Coordinates of C-alpha atoms in Angstrom, one line a residue:
M358 CA -7.4 -5.1 33.0
I359 CA -9.0 -1.4 33.7
E360 CA -7.3 1.0 35.4
R361 CA -8.5 1.9 39.0
S362 CA -9.0 5.5 38.2
K363 CA -10.7 4.4 34.7
A364 CA -13.2 2.5 36.7
Q365 CA -13.7 5.5 39.2
E366 CA -14.6 7.6 36.2
L367 CA -17.0 5.1 35.1
I368 CA -18.8 5.3 38.6
D369 CA -18.6 8.8 38.6
K370 CA -20.4 8.6 35.3
Y371 CA -23.0 5.8 35.9
V372 CA -23.7 5.5 39.4
T373 CA -25.8 8.9 41.1
T374 CA -26.7 7.4 44.4
D375 CA -24.3 8.4 47.1
W376 CA -25.3 5.0 49.1
L377 CA -24.2 3.0 45.9
K378 CA -21.2 4.6 45.8
L379 CA -20.1 4.0 49.3
H380 CA -21.2 -0.1 48.9
M381 CA -19.2 -0.3 45.8
R382 CA -16.2 1.0 48.0
E383 CA -16.8 -1.3 50.9
S384 CA -17.2 -4.2 48.3
E385 CA -13.8 -3.4 46.6
V386 CA -11.9 -3.0 49.6
I387 CA -13.5 -6.2 50.9
M388 CA -12.8 -7.8 48.0
R389 CA -9.1 -7.1 48.1
A390 CA -8.3 -8.1 51.4
L391 CA -10.0 -11.3 50.6
A392 CA -7.7 -11.9 47.3
K393 CA -4.6 -11.3 49.7
H394 CA -5.8 -13.5 52.4
L395 CA -6.4 -16.3 49.5
G396 CA -3.4 -15.4 47.5
K397 CA -5.6 -14.3 44.3
D398 CA -4.9 -10.9 42.5
P399 CA -5.8 -8.1 44.8
D400 CA -6.3 -5.7 41.8
L401 CA -8.5 -7.8 39.9
W402 CA -10.8 -8.7 42.8
G403 CA -11.0 -4.8 43.8
I404 CA -12.2 -4.0 40.6
T405 CA -14.8 -6.9 40.4
G406 CA -15.9 -5.5 43.8
L407 CA -15.6 -2.0 42.9
L408 CA -18.0 -2.4 39.5
H409 CA -20.5 -4.8 40.3
D410 CA -23.2 -2.4 40.8
I411 CA -22.3 0.1 38.4
D412 CA -25.7 -0.5 36.6
Y413 CA -27.7 -0.9 39.5
D414 CA -29.2 2.9 39.1
F415 CA -30.5 2.1 35.7
V416 CA -32.1 -1.3 36.9
D417 CA -33.8 -0.1 40.0
K418 CA -37.2 -0.2 38.7
D419 CA -36.2 -3.7 36.8
P420 CA -33.3 -5.5 39.0
K421 CA -33.7 -8.6 36.7
T422 CA -31.8 -6.5 34.2
H423 CA -29.0 -5.9 36.5
G424 CA -26.1 -7.1 34.8
V425 CA -27.5 -7.1 31.5
E426 CA -27.1 -3.4 31.6
F427 CA -23.5 -4.0 33.3
E428 CA -22.6 -5.5 30.0
K429 CA -24.0 -2.5 27.8
I430 CA -22.2 -0.1 29.7
L431 CA -18.8 -2.2 29.1
E432 CA -19.6 -1.7 25.2
K433 CA -20.8 1.5 25.0
E434 CA -17.4 2.7 26.8
K435 CA -15.5 0.3 24.9
V436 CA -14.2 -1.2 28.1
E437 CA -12.8 -5.0 28.2
L438 CA -12.7 -6.5 31.4
P439 CA -11.2 -10.2 31.9
E440 CA -14.1 -12.8 31.2
E441 CA -13.8 -14.0 34.9
V442 CA -14.7 -10.3 36.3
V443 CA -17.7 -10.1 33.7
H444 CA -18.9 -13.6 34.8
A445 CA -18.5 -12.8 38.5
I446 CA -20.4 -9.5 38.0
K447 CA -23.3 -11.3 35.8
A448 CA -23.1 -14.1 38.4
H449 CA -24.0 -11.9 41.7
N450 CA -27.4 -11.8 40.4
E451 CA -27.7 -15.3 39.1
E452 CA -30.9 -15.4 40.1
S453 CA -32.5 -13.5 37.1
E454 CA -33.5 -15.4 34.2
L455 CA -32.1 -12.8 31.9
I456 CA -28.5 -14.0 33.4
D457 CA -26.5 -16.5 31.7
A458 CA -23.8 -16.8 34.4
K459 CA -23.9 -19.0 37.6
R460 CA -21.6 -18.9 40.3
E461 CA -18.7 -21.4 40.1
S462 CA -15.5 -19.9 40.8
D463 CA -13.7 -18.5 43.8
L464 CA -14.4 -15.2 42.7
D465 CA -18.1 -15.5 41.9
Y466 CA -18.7 -16.8 45.5
A467 CA -16.4 -14.1 47.1
L468 CA -18.4 -11.2 45.1
A469 CA -21.7 -12.4 46.1
A470 CA -20.8 -13.0 49.7
S471 CA -18.9 -9.7 50.0
E472 CA -21.0 -7.3 48.5
N473 CA -24.0 -9.0 50.9
L474 CA -21.5 -8.8 54.0
S475 CA -21.1 -5.1 52.9
G476 CA -24.6 -3.9 53.5
F477 CA -24.8 -6.2 56.5
L478 CA -22.0 -4.6 58.1
V479 CA -23.0 -1.0 57.6
A480 CA -26.4 -2.1 59.4
C481 CA -24.6 -3.5 62.2
A482 CA -22.7 -0.3 62.7
L483 CA -25.9 2.1 62.6
V484 CA -27.0 0.3 65.4
M485 CA -24.1 0.5 67.5
P486 CA -24.4 3.7 70.4
D487 CA -21.9 5.4 68.5
K488 CA -22.5 4.4 65.0
K489 CA -19.1 3.1 64.4
I490 CA -18.1 0.5 62.2
K491 CA -14.6 0.2 64.7
S492 CA -17.6 -0.8 67.3
V493 CA -18.4 -3.9 65.6
K494 CA -17.2 -6.9 66.8
V495 CA -17.0 -10.3 64.8
E496 CA -19.1 -12.6 67.2
S497 CA -21.9 -9.7 67.3
V498 CA -22.3 -9.9 63.5
I499 CA -22.1 -13.8 63.4
Q500 CA -24.9 -13.5 66.2
K501 CA -27.2 -11.4 64.2
L502 CA -26.4 -13.2 60.7
K503 CA -27.2 -16.4 62.0
K504 CA -29.8 -15.7 65.2
D505 CA -31.6 -12.3 64.0
K506 CA -33.1 -13.1 60.9
S507 CA -35.2 -9.8 61.2
F508 CA -32.1 -7.9 61.3
A509 CA -31.1 -6.1 57.8
R510 CA -33.9 -8.7 56.2
A511 CA -32.8 -7.8 52.9
V512 CA -29.2 -9.2 52.9
R513 CA -28.8 -12.7 51.7
R514 CA -27.6 -14.5 54.1
D515 CA -27.5 -17.8 52.2
L516 CA -24.8 -15.8 50.0
I517 CA -22.6 -14.5 52.8
F518 CA -22.6 -18.1 54.1
D519 CA -21.4 -19.1 50.5
I520 CA -17.9 -17.9 51.4
E521 CA -16.9 -21.4 52.7
K522 CA -17.0 -22.5 49.1
V523 CA -13.7 -20.3 48.6
G524 CA -12.0 -22.4 51.8
I525 CA -12.5 -20.0 54.6
T526 CA -14.6 -20.0 57.4
L527 CA -17.5 -17.7 58.0
E528 CA -15.7 -16.2 61.0
E529 CA -12.5 -15.5 59.2
F530 CA -14.5 -14.1 56.3
I531 CA -16.4 -11.5 58.5
E532 CA -12.8 -10.7 60.4
I533 CA -11.2 -9.8 57.3
A534 CA -13.9 -7.8 55.7
L535 CA -14.5 -6.2 58.8
D536 CA -10.7 -4.8 59.1
A537 CA -11.1 -4.0 55.5
V538 CA -13.9 -1.9 55.9
C539 CA -12.9 -0.3 59.4
K540 CA -9.6 1.0 57.1
I541 CA -11.9 3.0 55.3
D542 CA -14.3 4.0 58.2
K543 CA -13.9 7.9 57.6
E544 CA -14.2 7.7 54.1
I545 CA -17.6 5.9 54.5
G546 CA -18.5 8.0 57.1
L547 CA -18.9 5.4 59.6

């Protein structure tokens, strides 16, 4: 398993967009917290969240290659990750015809849900009067997810709702994720 420090070196080398680095960090802490709640390996789940978009700066113009380029980076850097991590990272873009992985495990569903909720929580914070993540409430997130389809329109709500496939409710998931992101509020500037 890759060490957290080595994963950070890869991010520093391949990710140039500040908002993307923050999104990857948010996804990491959500995945770690979720793993702890579910009795899974927080290091494995955290690394999955942290590295899931490492190729995104390269594929911006051609998103269907998102996940394909990820494997090329691993090969180039001679980094070996557990197969379940590679599968989950590829499967979070299963809609691409170039990706041969489909979401099927708890890790797969958790990553797709967490990385989408990460962006949604940031959007919720940015519309608060103080623009602080700690001002966001679980109930308002649920309200915006379910009733206000025009809010954060690009977020895949269906993938967030899929969290129930890992055995927790949407409300529990949002509470876990919000608590995790609030712990790094200063780091992410919210």
